[in-house]
PDB file of C-alpha atoms in Angstrom:
ATOM      1  CA  GLU A 446     -47.730 146.781 164.911  1.00 83.00           C
ATOM      2  CA  CYS A 447     -46.974 149.065 167.280  1.00 95.00           C
ATOM      3  CA  ALA A 448     -48.713 148.932 170.677  1.00 97.00           C
ATOM      4  CA  SER A 449     -47.576 152.731 171.899  1.00 97.00           C
ATOM      5  CA  THR A 450     -48.437 153.958 168.946  1.00 97.00           C
ATOM      6  CA  ALA A 451     -51.840 152.797 169.610  1.00 97.00           C
ATOM      7  CA  LEU A 452     -51.952 153.853 172.937  1.00 97.00           C
ATOM      8  CA  CYS A 453     -50.969 157.620 171.976  1.00 97.00           C
ATOM      9  CA  PHE A 454     -53.672 157.761 169.082  1.00 98.00           C
ATOM     10  CA  GLY A 455     -56.393 156.034 171.297  1.00 97.00           C
ATOM     11  CA  MET A 456     -55.577 158.893 174.263  1.00 97.00           C
ATOM     12  CA  HIS A 457     -55.662 161.971 171.459  1.00 98.00           C
ATOM     13  CA  CYS A 458     -59.076 160.207 170.777  1.00 97.00           C
ATOM     14  CA  VAL A 459     -60.268 159.916 174.396  1.00 96.00           C
ATOM     15  CA  ALA A 460     -59.860 163.210 175.255  1.00 97.00           C
ATOM     16  CA  ALA A 461     -61.083 164.474 172.057  1.00 98.00           C
ATOM     17  CA  ALA A 462     -64.499 162.814 173.015  1.00 96.00           C
ATOM     18  CA  VAL A 463     -64.221 164.148 175.975  1.00 95.00           C
ATOM     19  CA  ILE A 464     -63.642 168.112 175.092  1.00 97.00           C
ATOM     20  CA  ALA A 465     -66.741 167.195 172.485  1.00 97.00           C
ATOM     21  CA  ALA A 466     -69.518 165.747 174.548  1.00 94.00           C
ATOM     22  CA  LYS A 467     -70.075 169.864 176.023  1.00 93.00           C
ATOM     23  CA  ALA A 468     -68.276 171.758 173.459  1.00 96.00           C
ATOM     24  CA  THR A 469     -68.534 174.823 173.402  1.00 96.00           C
ATOM     25  CA  GLU A 470     -68.156 176.679 170.623  1.00 97.00           C
ATOM     26  CA  CYS A 471     -65.143 178.376 170.918  1.00 96.00           C
ATOM     27  CA  GLN A 472     -64.125 174.912 172.267  1.00 97.00           C
ATOM     28  CA  ARG A 473     -65.314 173.717 168.964  1.00 97.00           C
ATOM     29  CA  VAL A 474     -63.383 176.550 167.158  1.00 98.00           C
ATOM     30  CA  ARG A 475     -59.513 176.128 169.664  1.00 97.00           C
ATOM     31  CA  TYR A 476     -59.582 172.494 169.638  1.00 98.00           C
ATOM     32  CA  LEU A 477     -61.750 169.814 167.556  1.00 98.00           C
ATOM     33  CA  GLU A 478     -61.628 171.563 164.598  1.00 98.00           C
ATOM     34  CA  PRO A 479     -57.495 171.072 164.699  1.00 98.00           C
ATOM     35  CA  ILE A 480     -58.073 167.948 166.220  1.00 98.00           C
ATOM     36  CA  ALA A 481     -60.418 166.990 162.476  1.00 98.00           C
ATOM     37  CA  ALA A 482     -58.015 168.293 160.736  1.00 98.00           C
ATOM     38  CA  GLY A 483     -54.814 166.125 161.907  1.00 97.00           C
ATOM     39  CA  GLU A 484     -53.429 169.535 163.172  1.00 98.00           C
ATOM     40  CA  HIS A 485     -53.587 169.226 166.836  1.00 98.00           C
ATOM     41  CA  LEU A 486     -52.399 166.518 169.559  1.00 98.00           C
ATOM     42  CA  SER A 487     -54.789 165.950 172.923  1.00 98.00           C
ATOM     43  CA  THR A 488     -54.159 163.408 175.857  1.00 98.00           C
ATOM     44  CA  LEU A 489     -56.423 162.501 179.371  1.00 96.00           C
ATOM     45  CA  THR A 490     -54.553 163.518 182.592  1.00 96.00           C
ATOM     46  CA  LEU A 491     -55.885 162.170 185.361  1.00 93.00           C
ATOM     47  CA  SER A 492     -53.079 159.935 187.023  1.00 93.00           C
ATOM     48  CA  GLU A 493     -51.929 161.267 189.991  1.00 94.00           C
ATOM     49  CA  PRO A 494     -48.904 160.391 192.646  1.00 92.00           C
ATOM     50  CA  GLY A 495     -50.942 159.712 195.331  1.00 89.00           C
ATOM     51  CA  THR A 496     -54.370 158.755 194.349  1.00 86.00           C
ATOM     52  CA  GLY A 497     -53.292 155.557 191.720  1.00 79.00           C
ATOM     53  CA  SER A 498     -55.773 154.172 190.431  1.00 79.00           C
ATOM     54  CA  HIS A 499     -58.988 155.893 192.077  1.00 83.00           C
ATOM     55  CA  PHE A 500     -58.525 158.556 189.149  1.00 83.00           C
ATOM     56  CA  TRP A 501     -61.926 160.710 190.315  1.00 82.00           C
ATOM     57  CA  LEU A 502     -60.132 161.682 193.443  1.00 84.00           C
ATOM     58  CA  PRO A 503     -58.309 164.025 192.161  1.00 89.00           C
ATOM     59  CA  GLN A 504     -55.764 166.660 194.087  1.00 91.00           C
ATOM     60  CA  THR A 505     -55.417 168.789 191.404  1.00 95.00           C
ATOM     61  CA  GLU A 506     -56.396 172.090 192.638  1.00 94.00           C
ATOM     62  CA  LEU A 507     -58.384 174.539 190.804  1.00 93.00           C
ATOM     63  CA  ARG A 508     -58.618 178.173 191.950  1.00 93.00           C
ATOM     64  CA  ARG A 509     -61.142 181.309 190.430  1.00 90.00           C
ATOM     65  CA  ARG A 510     -58.301 183.553 190.029  1.00 90.00           C
ATOM     66  CA  ASP A 511     -59.528 186.862 187.726  1.00 86.00           C
ATOM     67  CA  GLY A 512     -62.054 186.090 184.977  1.00 85.00           C
ATOM     68  CA  GLY A 513     -60.080 182.254 184.817  1.00 93.00           C
ATOM     69  CA  TYR A 514     -58.398 179.512 186.605  1.00 95.00           C
ATOM     70  CA  VAL A 515     -55.284 178.582 188.429  1.00 97.00           C
ATOM     71  CA  VAL A 516     -54.246 174.938 187.807  1.00 97.00           C
ATOM     72  CA  THR A 517     -51.804 173.786 190.774  1.00 98.00           C
ATOM     73  CA  GLY A 518     -50.714 169.625 191.181  1.00 97.00           C
ATOM     74  CA  SER A 519     -49.218 166.858 190.271  1.00 97.00           C
ATOM     75  CA  LYS A 520     -49.522 164.435 187.695  1.00 97.00           C
ATOM     76  CA  THR A 521     -48.275 161.328 186.553  1.00 94.00           C
ATOM     77  CA  PHE A 522     -48.073 158.480 183.316  1.00 94.00           C
ATOM     78  CA  VAL A 523     -49.473 160.984 181.211  1.00 96.00           C
ATOM     79  CA  THR A 524     -49.441 159.662 177.573  1.00 96.00           C
ATOM     80  CA  ASN A 525     -47.965 161.912 174.301  1.00 96.00           C
ATOM     81  CA  GLY A 526     -45.907 163.886 177.942  1.00 96.00           C
ATOM     82  CA  GLY A 527     -44.132 166.635 176.904  1.00 96.00           C
ATOM     83  CA  HIS A 528     -45.758 166.485 172.682  1.00 96.00           C
ATOM     84  CA  ALA A 529     -49.743 167.154 173.388  1.00 98.00           C
ATOM     85  CA  ASP A 530     -50.812 170.141 172.068  1.00 98.00           C
ATOM     86  CA  SER A 531     -53.656 170.171 174.893  1.00 98.00           C
ATOM     87  CA  TYR A 532     -54.085 168.289 177.904  1.00 98.00           C
ATOM     88  CA  VAL A 533     -56.996 167.460 179.891  1.00 97.00           C
ATOM     89  CA  VAL A 534     -56.504 167.518 183.222  1.00 96.00           C
ATOM     90  CA  SER A 535     -58.891 166.638 185.811  1.00 93.00           C
ATOM     91  CA  THR A 536     -58.653 168.920 189.385  1.00 93.00           C
ATOM     92  CA  VAL A 537     -60.775 169.440 192.221  1.00 90.00           C
ATOM     93  CA  ALA A 538     -62.242 172.997 193.197  1.00 83.00           C
ATOM     94  CA  THR A 539     -60.590 174.733 196.510  1.00 76.00           C
ATOM     95  CA  GLU A 540     -63.833 176.665 197.635  1.00 67.00           C
ATOM     96  CA  VAL A 541     -65.230 175.954 200.783  1.00 54.00           C
ATOM     97  CA  ASP A 542     -69.202 175.608 199.425  1.00 60.00           C
ATOM     98  CA  ALA A 543     -67.266 172.852 196.272  1.00 58.00           C
ATOM     99  CA  PRO A 544     -69.449 170.045 195.798  1.00 57.00           C
ATOM    100  CA  VAL A 545     -67.377 166.843 198.098  1.00 52.00           C
ATOM    101  CA  GLY A 546     -66.871 164.198 195.985  1.00 57.00           C
ATOM    102  CA  GLU A 547     -66.895 166.504 192.563  1.00 74.00           C
ATOM    103  CA  PHE A 548     -64.203 167.390 190.116  1.00 84.00           C
ATOM    104  CA  SER A 549     -63.673 169.177 186.842  1.00 90.00           C
ATOM    105  CA  CYS A 550     -61.506 168.941 183.378  1.00 92.00           C
ATOM    106  CA  VAL A 551     -60.435 172.059 181.944  1.00 95.00           C
ATOM    107  CA  VAL A 552     -57.694 171.841 179.045  1.00 98.00           C
ATOM    108  CA  VAL A 553     -54.092 173.243 179.463  1.00 98.00           C
ATOM    109  CA  ASP A 554     -52.385 173.793 176.532  1.00 97.00           C
ATOM    110  CA  GLY A 555     -48.903 172.955 175.573  1.00 97.00           C
ATOM    111  CA  GLU A 556     -47.168 175.686 175.593  1.00 96.00           C
ATOM    112  CA  ALA A 557     -48.886 177.047 179.309  1.00 98.00           C
ATOM    113  CA  PRO A 558     -46.813 178.942 181.712  1.00 97.00           C
ATOM    114  CA  GLY A 559     -45.840 176.667 184.859  1.00 98.00           C
ATOM    115  CA  LEU A 560     -45.547 172.734 183.423  1.00 98.00           C
ATOM    116  CA  GLN A 561     -42.745 171.538 184.653  1.00 97.00           C
ATOM    117  CA  TRP A 562     -41.966 167.844 182.825  1.00 96.00           C
ATOM    118  CA  THR A 563     -39.692 165.100 184.262  1.00 90.00           C
ATOM    119  CA  SER A 564     -37.089 163.532 182.396  1.00 79.00           C
ATOM    120  CA  GLY A 565     -38.114 160.933 179.576  1.00 80.00           C
ATOM    121  CA  TRP A 566     -40.301 157.773 179.887  1.00 83.00           C
ATOM    122  CA  ASP A 567     -38.319 154.725 180.060  1.00 87.00           C
ATOM    123  CA  GLY A 568     -40.673 151.709 181.247  1.00 90.00           C
ATOM    124  CA  LEU A 569     -40.662 148.505 180.530  1.00 93.00           C
ATOM    125  CA  GLY A 570     -42.637 147.976 177.504  1.00 94.00           C
ATOM    126  CA  MET A 571     -44.219 150.348 175.826  1.00 95.00           C
ATOM    127  CA  ARG A 572     -41.057 151.739 174.927  1.00 94.00           C
ATOM    128  CA  GLY A 573     -42.475 154.585 172.249  1.00 93.00           C
ATOM    129  CA  ASN A 574     -44.493 156.347 174.319  1.00 94.00           C
ATOM    130  CA  SER A 575     -43.744 159.300 176.563  1.00 93.00           C
ATOM    131  CA  SER A 576     -45.691 158.779 179.744  1.00 94.00           C
ATOM    132  CA  ARG A 577     -44.022 161.210 181.885  1.00 95.00           C
ATOM    133  CA  SER A 578     -44.889 163.125 185.571  1.00 96.00           C
ATOM    134  CA  VAL A 579     -45.451 166.772 185.856  1.00 98.00           C
ATOM    135  CA  GLU A 580     -46.180 169.705 187.721  1.00 98.00           C
ATOM    136  CA  LEU A 581     -48.438 171.690 187.040  1.00 98.00           C
ATOM    137  CA  ARG A 582     -47.565 174.936 189.317  1.00 97.00           C
ATOM    138  CA  ASP A 583     -50.350 178.446 189.028  1.00 96.00           C
ATOM    139  CA  VAL A 584     -50.713 177.777 185.705  1.00 98.00           C
ATOM    140  CA  ALA A 585     -53.658 179.606 183.976  1.00 97.00           C
ATOM    141  CA  VAL A 586     -56.248 178.971 182.351  1.00 97.00           C
ATOM    142  CA  ASP A 587     -59.353 180.925 181.100  1.00 95.00           C
ATOM    143  CA  GLU A 588     -62.849 180.419 181.415  1.00 93.00           C
ATOM    144  CA  ASP A 589     -63.984 178.953 178.801  1.00 94.00           C
ATOM    145  CA  ALA A 590     -60.944 176.053 179.526  1.00 96.00           C
ATOM    146  CA  LEU A 591     -63.609 174.634 181.119  1.00 94.00           C
ATOM    147  CA  LEU A 592     -65.219 171.538 179.908  1.00 94.00           C
ATOM    148  CA  GLY A 593     -68.690 171.268 181.019  1.00 91.00           C
ATOM    149  CA  GLU A 594     -70.409 172.450 184.506  1.00 86.00           C
ATOM    150  CA  ALA A 595     -67.934 173.044 187.591  1.00 82.00           C
ATOM    151  CA  GLY A 596     -68.042 169.254 188.941  1.00 77.00           C
ATOM    152  CA  ASP A 597     -70.200 167.146 186.072  1.00 76.00           C
ATOM    153  CA  GLN A 598     -67.005 164.747 185.877  1.00 74.00           C
ATOM    154  CA  ILE A 599     -68.169 162.084 186.923  1.00 79.00           C
ATOM    155  CA  TRP A 600     -71.140 162.035 184.037  1.00 83.00           C
ATOM    156  CA  TYR A 601     -67.716 162.438 182.245  1.00 83.00           C
ATOM    157  CA  VAL A 602     -66.042 159.301 183.103  1.00 81.00           C
ATOM    158  CA  PHE A 603     -69.223 156.679 182.718  1.00 82.00           C
ATOM    159  CA  ASN A 604     -70.856 158.250 180.035  1.00 86.00           C
ATOM    160  CA  VAL A 605     -67.680 159.341 177.885  1.00 89.00           C
ATOM    161  CA  VAL A 606     -64.442 158.449 179.468  1.00 87.00           C
ATOM    162  CA  ALA A 607     -65.481 154.955 180.102  1.00 86.00           C
ATOM    163  CA  PRO A 608     -66.182 153.536 177.154  1.00 89.00           C
ATOM    164  CA  TYR A 609     -63.983 155.045 174.670  1.00 94.00           C
ATOM    165  CA  PHE A 610     -61.021 154.159 176.678  1.00 95.00           C
ATOM    166  CA  LEU A 611     -62.032 150.712 177.881  1.00 96.00           C
ATOM    167  CA  VAL A 612     -62.496 150.473 173.646  1.00 97.00           C
ATOM    168  CA  ALA A 613     -59.269 152.057 173.084  1.00 97.00           C
ATOM    169  CA  MET A 614     -57.321 150.851 175.413  1.00 97.00           C
ATOM    170  CA  ALA A 615     -59.158 146.570 175.433  1.00 98.00           C
ATOM    171  CA  GLY A 616     -58.368 147.299 171.431  1.00 98.00           C
ATOM    172  CA  THR A 617     -54.723 148.161 171.462  1.00 98.00           C
ATOM    173  CA  TYR A 618     -53.646 144.968 173.455  1.00 98.00           C
ATOM    174  CA  LEU A 619     -56.246 142.862 171.354  1.00 99.00           C
ATOM    175  CA  GLY A 620     -53.631 143.662 168.827  1.00 98.00           C
ATOM    176  CA  VAL A 621     -50.235 142.925 171.544  1.00 99.00           C
ATOM    177  CA  ALA A 622     -52.238 139.415 171.798  1.00 99.00           C
ATOM    178  CA  ALA A 623     -53.280 139.080 167.460  1.00 99.00           C
ATOM    179  CA  GLY A 624     -49.595 140.281 166.933  1.00 98.00           C
ATOM    180  CA  ALA A 625     -48.134 137.923 169.308  1.00 98.00           C
ATOM    181  CA  PHE A 626     -50.239 134.675 168.305  1.00 99.00           C
ATOM    182  CA  GLU A 627     -49.203 135.876 164.573  1.00 98.00           C
ATOM    183  CA  ASP A 628     -46.177 135.398 165.601  1.00 97.00           C
ATOM    184  CA  ALA A 629     -45.736 132.278 166.947  1.00 97.00           C
ATOM    185  CA  ARG A 630     -47.983 130.834 163.968  1.00 98.00           C
ATOM    186  CA  LEU A 631     -45.466 132.161 161.486  1.00 96.00           C
ATOM    187  CA  HIS A 632     -42.577 130.336 163.366  1.00 96.00           C
ATOM    188  CA  VAL A 633     -44.077 127.289 164.197  1.00 97.00           C
ATOM    189  CA  THR A 634     -45.322 127.173 160.097  1.00 96.00           C
ATOM    190  CA  GLY A 635     -41.935 127.891 158.755  1.00 94.00           C
ATOM    191  CA  ARG A 636     -39.780 126.285 161.569  1.00 92.00           C
ATOM    192  CA  ARG A 637     -38.188 122.483 160.526  1.00 90.00           C
ATOM    193  CA  PHE A 638     -36.079 119.792 161.824  1.00 89.00           C
ATOM    194  CA  THR A 639     -33.192 119.222 160.009  1.00 88.00           C
ATOM    195  CA  HIS A 640     -32.687 115.722 160.695  1.00 92.00           C
ATOM    196  CA  ASP A 641     -35.864 114.637 159.644  1.00 92.00           C
ATOM    197  CA  GLY A 642     -36.950 117.947 157.957  1.00 89.00           C
ATOM    198  CA  THR A 643     -40.828 117.982 159.936  1.00 92.00           C
ATOM    199  CA  ARG A 644     -42.118 121.393 160.301  1.00 94.00           C
ATOM    200  CA  LEU A 645     -43.194 121.879 164.252  1.00 94.00           C
ATOM    201  CA  ALA A 646     -46.481 122.595 162.371  1.00 94.00           C
ATOM    202  CA  GLN A 647     -47.080 119.324 162.449  1.00 95.00           C
ATOM    203  CA  GLN A 648     -46.445 118.576 166.928  1.00 95.00           C
ATOM    204  CA  PRO A 649     -49.801 117.094 168.228  1.00 96.00           C
ATOM    205  CA  LEU A 650     -48.954 119.241 170.850  1.00 96.00           C
ATOM    206  CA  ILE A 651     -47.955 122.366 168.822  1.00 97.00           C
ATOM    207  CA  GLN A 652     -51.323 122.262 167.049  1.00 98.00           C
ATOM    208  CA  HIS A 653     -53.047 121.884 170.262  1.00 98.00           C
ATOM    209  CA  ARG A 654     -51.253 124.839 171.664  1.00 98.00           C
ATOM    210  CA  VAL A 655     -52.367 126.376 168.722  1.00 98.00           C
ATOM    211  CA  GLY A 656     -55.677 126.177 168.840  1.00 98.00           C
ATOM    212  CA  GLN A 657     -55.806 127.366 172.336  1.00 98.00           C
ATOM    213  CA  LEU A 658     -54.146 130.797 171.858  1.00 98.00           C
ATOM    214  CA  TRP A 659     -56.252 131.177 168.380  1.00 99.00           C
ATOM    215  CA  ALA A 660     -59.527 130.816 170.920  1.00 99.00           C
ATOM    216  CA  ASN A 661     -58.979 132.286 173.320  1.00 98.00           C
ATOM    217  CA  VAL A 662     -57.439 135.790 170.946  1.00 99.00           C
ATOM    218  CA  GLU A 663     -60.480 134.996 169.009  1.00 99.00           C
ATOM    219  CA  ARG A 664     -62.801 135.205 172.319  1.00 98.00           C
ATOM    220  CA  SER A 665     -61.816 138.151 173.637  1.00 99.00           C
ATOM    221  CA  ARG A 666     -61.849 139.530 170.401  1.00 99.00           C
ATOM    222  CA  GLN A 667     -65.716 138.940 169.758  1.00 99.00           C
ATOM    223  CA  LEU A 668     -66.217 140.703 173.680  1.00 98.00           C
ATOM    224  CA  LEU A 669     -65.054 143.607 173.021  1.00 98.00           C
ATOM    225  CA  LEU A 670     -66.747 143.682 169.745  1.00 98.00           C
ATOM    226  CA  HIS A 671     -70.381 143.036 171.645  1.00 98.00           C
ATOM    227  CA  ALA A 672     -69.020 145.619 174.413  1.00 97.00           C
ATOM    228  CA  ALA A 673     -68.704 148.349 171.269  1.00 97.00           C
ATOM    229  CA  ASP A 674     -71.980 148.060 169.798  1.00 97.00           C
ATOM    230  CA  ALA A 675     -73.608 147.618 173.675  1.00 96.00           C
ATOM    231  CA  GLY A 676     -71.561 151.433 174.257  1.00 93.00           C
ATOM    232  CA  GLU A 677     -72.436 152.467 171.225  1.00 92.00           C
ATOM    233  CA  ARG A 678     -76.382 151.567 170.955  1.00 93.00           C
ATOM    234  CA  GLY A 679     -76.034 153.152 174.927  1.00 90.00           C
ATOM    235  CA  ASP A 680     -77.469 150.079 176.189  1.00 93.00           C
ATOM    236  CA  PRO A 681     -78.261 150.021 180.422  1.00 88.00           C
ATOM    237  CA  MET A 682     -75.679 147.551 180.645  1.00 90.00           C
ATOM    238  CA  ALA A 683     -72.840 148.284 178.689  1.00 94.00           C
ATOM    239  CA  LEU A 684     -70.653 149.621 181.739  1.00 94.00           C
ATOM    240  CA  PRO A 685     -70.063 145.627 182.648  1.00 96.00           C
ATOM    241  CA  ALA A 686     -69.354 144.606 178.856  1.00 97.00           C
ATOM    242  CA  LEU A 687     -67.073 147.626 178.571  1.00 97.00           C
ATOM    243  CA  ALA A 688     -65.350 147.075 182.086  1.00 97.00           C
ATOM    244  CA  SER A 689     -65.121 143.422 181.163  1.00 98.00           C
ATOM    245  CA  ALA A 690     -63.849 143.867 177.879  1.00 98.00           C
ATOM    246  CA  LYS A 691     -60.227 145.213 178.651  1.00 98.00           C
ATOM    247  CA  ALA A 692     -59.651 142.946 181.896  1.00 98.00           C
ATOM    248  CA  GLU A 693     -60.206 139.773 179.926  1.00 98.00           C
ATOM    249  CA  VAL A 694     -58.573 141.216 176.865  1.00 99.00           C
ATOM    250  CA  ALA A 695     -55.459 142.408 179.511  1.00 99.00           C
ATOM    251  CA  ASP A 696     -55.666 138.259 180.531  1.00 98.00           C
ATOM    252  CA  CYS A 697     -55.207 137.306 177.054  1.00 99.00           C
ATOM    253  CA  ALA A 698     -52.487 139.569 175.982  1.00 99.00           C
ATOM    254  CA  VAL A 699     -50.454 138.700 179.059  1.00 98.00           C
ATOM    255  CA  THR A 700     -51.388 134.697 178.210  1.00 98.00           C
ATOM    256  CA  VAL A 701     -50.670 134.532 174.417  1.00 99.00           C
ATOM    257  CA  THR A 702     -47.396 136.892 174.113  1.00 98.00           C
ATOM    258  CA  ASN A 703     -46.152 134.210 177.381  1.00 98.00           C
ATOM    259  CA  GLU A 704     -47.070 131.852 174.874  1.00 98.00           C
ATOM    260  CA  ALA A 705     -46.132 132.995 171.718  1.00 98.00           C
ATOM    261  CA  MET A 706     -42.544 133.146 173.443  1.00 97.00           C
ATOM    262  CA  THR A 707     -43.287 129.427 174.430  1.00 96.00           C
ATOM    263  CA  LEU A 708     -43.586 128.395 171.128  1.00 96.00           C
ATOM    264  CA  ALA A 709     -41.239 130.525 169.654  1.00 95.00           C
ATOM    265  CA  GLY A 710     -38.625 129.339 171.664  1.00 92.00           C
ATOM    266  CA  GLY A 711     -34.674 130.693 171.482  1.00 91.00           C
ATOM    267  CA  ILE A 712     -35.753 132.617 168.994  1.00 89.00           C
ATOM    268  CA  GLY A 713     -38.511 134.375 170.044  1.00 90.00           C
ATOM    269  CA  TYR A 714     -36.167 135.088 173.194  1.00 90.00           C
ATOM    270  CA  ARG A 715     -33.683 137.311 171.401  1.00 87.00           C
ATOM    271  CA  GLU A 716     -32.827 140.759 173.515  1.00 82.00           C
ATOM    272  CA  HIS A 717     -34.353 142.935 169.536  1.00 85.00           C
ATOM    273  CA  GLY A 718     -37.032 140.423 168.378  1.00 88.00           C
ATOM    274  CA  SER A 719     -41.356 141.417 168.109  1.00 94.00           C
ATOM    275  CA  LEU A 720     -42.012 139.002 170.661  1.00 96.00           C
ATOM    276  CA  GLY A 721     -39.934 140.587 173.758  1.00 95.00           C
ATOM    277  CA  ARG A 722     -41.424 143.514 173.233  1.00 96.00           C
ATOM    278  CA  ARG A 723     -45.192 141.842 172.766  1.00 97.00           C
ATOM    279  CA  LEU A 724     -44.270 139.984 176.124  1.00 97.00           C
ATOM    280  CA  ARG A 725     -43.271 143.625 177.657  1.00 97.00           C
ATOM    281  CA  ASP A 726     -46.070 145.666 176.628  1.00 98.00           C
ATOM    282  CA  ALA A 727     -48.633 143.111 177.480  1.00 98.00           C
ATOM    283  CA  ARG A 728     -48.037 143.914 181.245  1.00 97.00           C
ATOM    284  CA  ALA A 729     -48.926 147.034 180.467  1.00 97.00           C
ATOM    285  CA  ALA A 730     -52.565 146.304 180.525  1.00 97.00           C
ATOM    286  CA  HIS A 731     -53.449 144.750 183.748  1.00 97.00           C
ATOM    287  CA  VAL A 732     -51.787 148.274 185.561  1.00 94.00           C
ATOM    288  CA  MET A 733     -52.802 150.802 183.411  1.00 92.00           C
ATOM    289  CA  SER A 734     -55.527 152.229 185.275  1.00 88.00           C
ATOM    290  CA  PRO A 735     -58.112 151.470 185.280  1.00 91.00           C
ATOM    291  CA  THR A 736     -56.752 148.227 186.588  1.00 94.00           C
ATOM    292  CA  THR A 737     -58.054 145.125 186.026  1.00 97.00           C
ATOM    293  CA  ASP A 738     -60.089 144.549 189.111  1.00 96.00           C
ATOM    294  CA  LEU A 739     -61.109 147.565 189.598  1.00 94.00           C
ATOM    295  CA  LEU A 740     -62.715 147.156 186.629  1.00 96.00           C
ATOM    296  CA  ARG A 741     -64.331 143.877 188.277  1.00 97.00           C
ATOM    297  CA  LEU A 742     -65.234 145.261 190.899  1.00 96.00           C
ATOM    298  CA  TRP A 743     -67.157 147.552 188.385  1.00 94.00           C
ATOM    299  CA  SER A 744     -68.792 144.931 186.359  1.00 96.00           C
ATOM    300  CA  GLY A 745     -69.761 142.919 189.926  1.00 97.00           C
ATOM    301  CA  ARG A 746     -71.268 146.400 190.793  1.00 96.00           C
ATOM    302  CA  ALA A 747     -72.805 146.933 188.191  1.00 94.00           C
ATOM    303  CA  LEU A 748     -74.186 143.737 188.276  1.00 96.00           C
ATOM    304  CA  LEU A 749     -75.949 143.822 191.343  1.00 96.00           C
ATOM    305  CA  GLY A 750     -76.992 147.450 190.752  1.00 94.00           C
ATOM    306  CA  GLU A 751     -74.989 148.424 193.636  1.00 93.00           C
ATOM    307  CA  HIS A 752     -73.062 152.214 193.755  1.00 89.00           C
ATOM    308  CA  LEU A 753     -70.289 152.331 191.616  1.00 86.00           C
ATOM    309  CA  LEU A 754     -67.573 153.825 193.381  1.00 81.00           C
ATOM    310  CA  ALA A 755     -68.455 153.150 196.772  1.00 71.00           C
ATOM    311  CA  ASP A 756     -65.329 153.633 198.492  1.00 66.00           C
TER     312      ASP A 756
END
């Protein structure tokens, strides 16, 4: 019923998967055990104001200092921002000999000194989320905060973040579409004309449009299930399916919420109605990184055997 809740939980699950992928014993005890006990909330912190949807090109700096690291930079659209217990932050090394194009992730404690959050989230939709910007000003982390090896986060992006994140986000917005469809179905089955007692559901045009909307939702659902299965099995062609699943679900969510609003008429257009909320939430599906255009680009490149990050 609440896409914001699904988004917040989904981002927590993806962050947990990233931490778990190559977790040290210290990281298992410090993060994974409290996460498993339901006592710790985490999230991804990848997006930056200057790189947009190119989240694999962070400008946030990671510098060695006193047996650990110092993190300096800016992040945007941080889900659970200001509420999470930890943040998986993407960074780039500042050493002269650091590999070009590689980046690292570190786990930053939610109460770490140097985290400066902006004011609360005020979005068109997803209003139950706290998607905020943060300045990291010389935030100190210990050496064990580094996830995996230095510079290997491209591996994480396509082996951990992509499958978990794309499934979580596609599932979230599929729920938006399915909820909008059900709202519309309930409206047309219950709405009667006073002049003759017939229901909207008895009108052939309404029947036709409801059938179309159901097919749209179900088509997207089956693609998502196929993509999740391919990712779980380690299918070498899972990436096009995963990328396409989120892209197609985004189209589905926007189309279905819009058409459901039309079917519900003036009643659906009310300020605090569920359809209005779903319509606003659905718009985030296209713009949330990786954007729909980027996902289709990746899908095409993967199918053609081209490098995914060619530009």
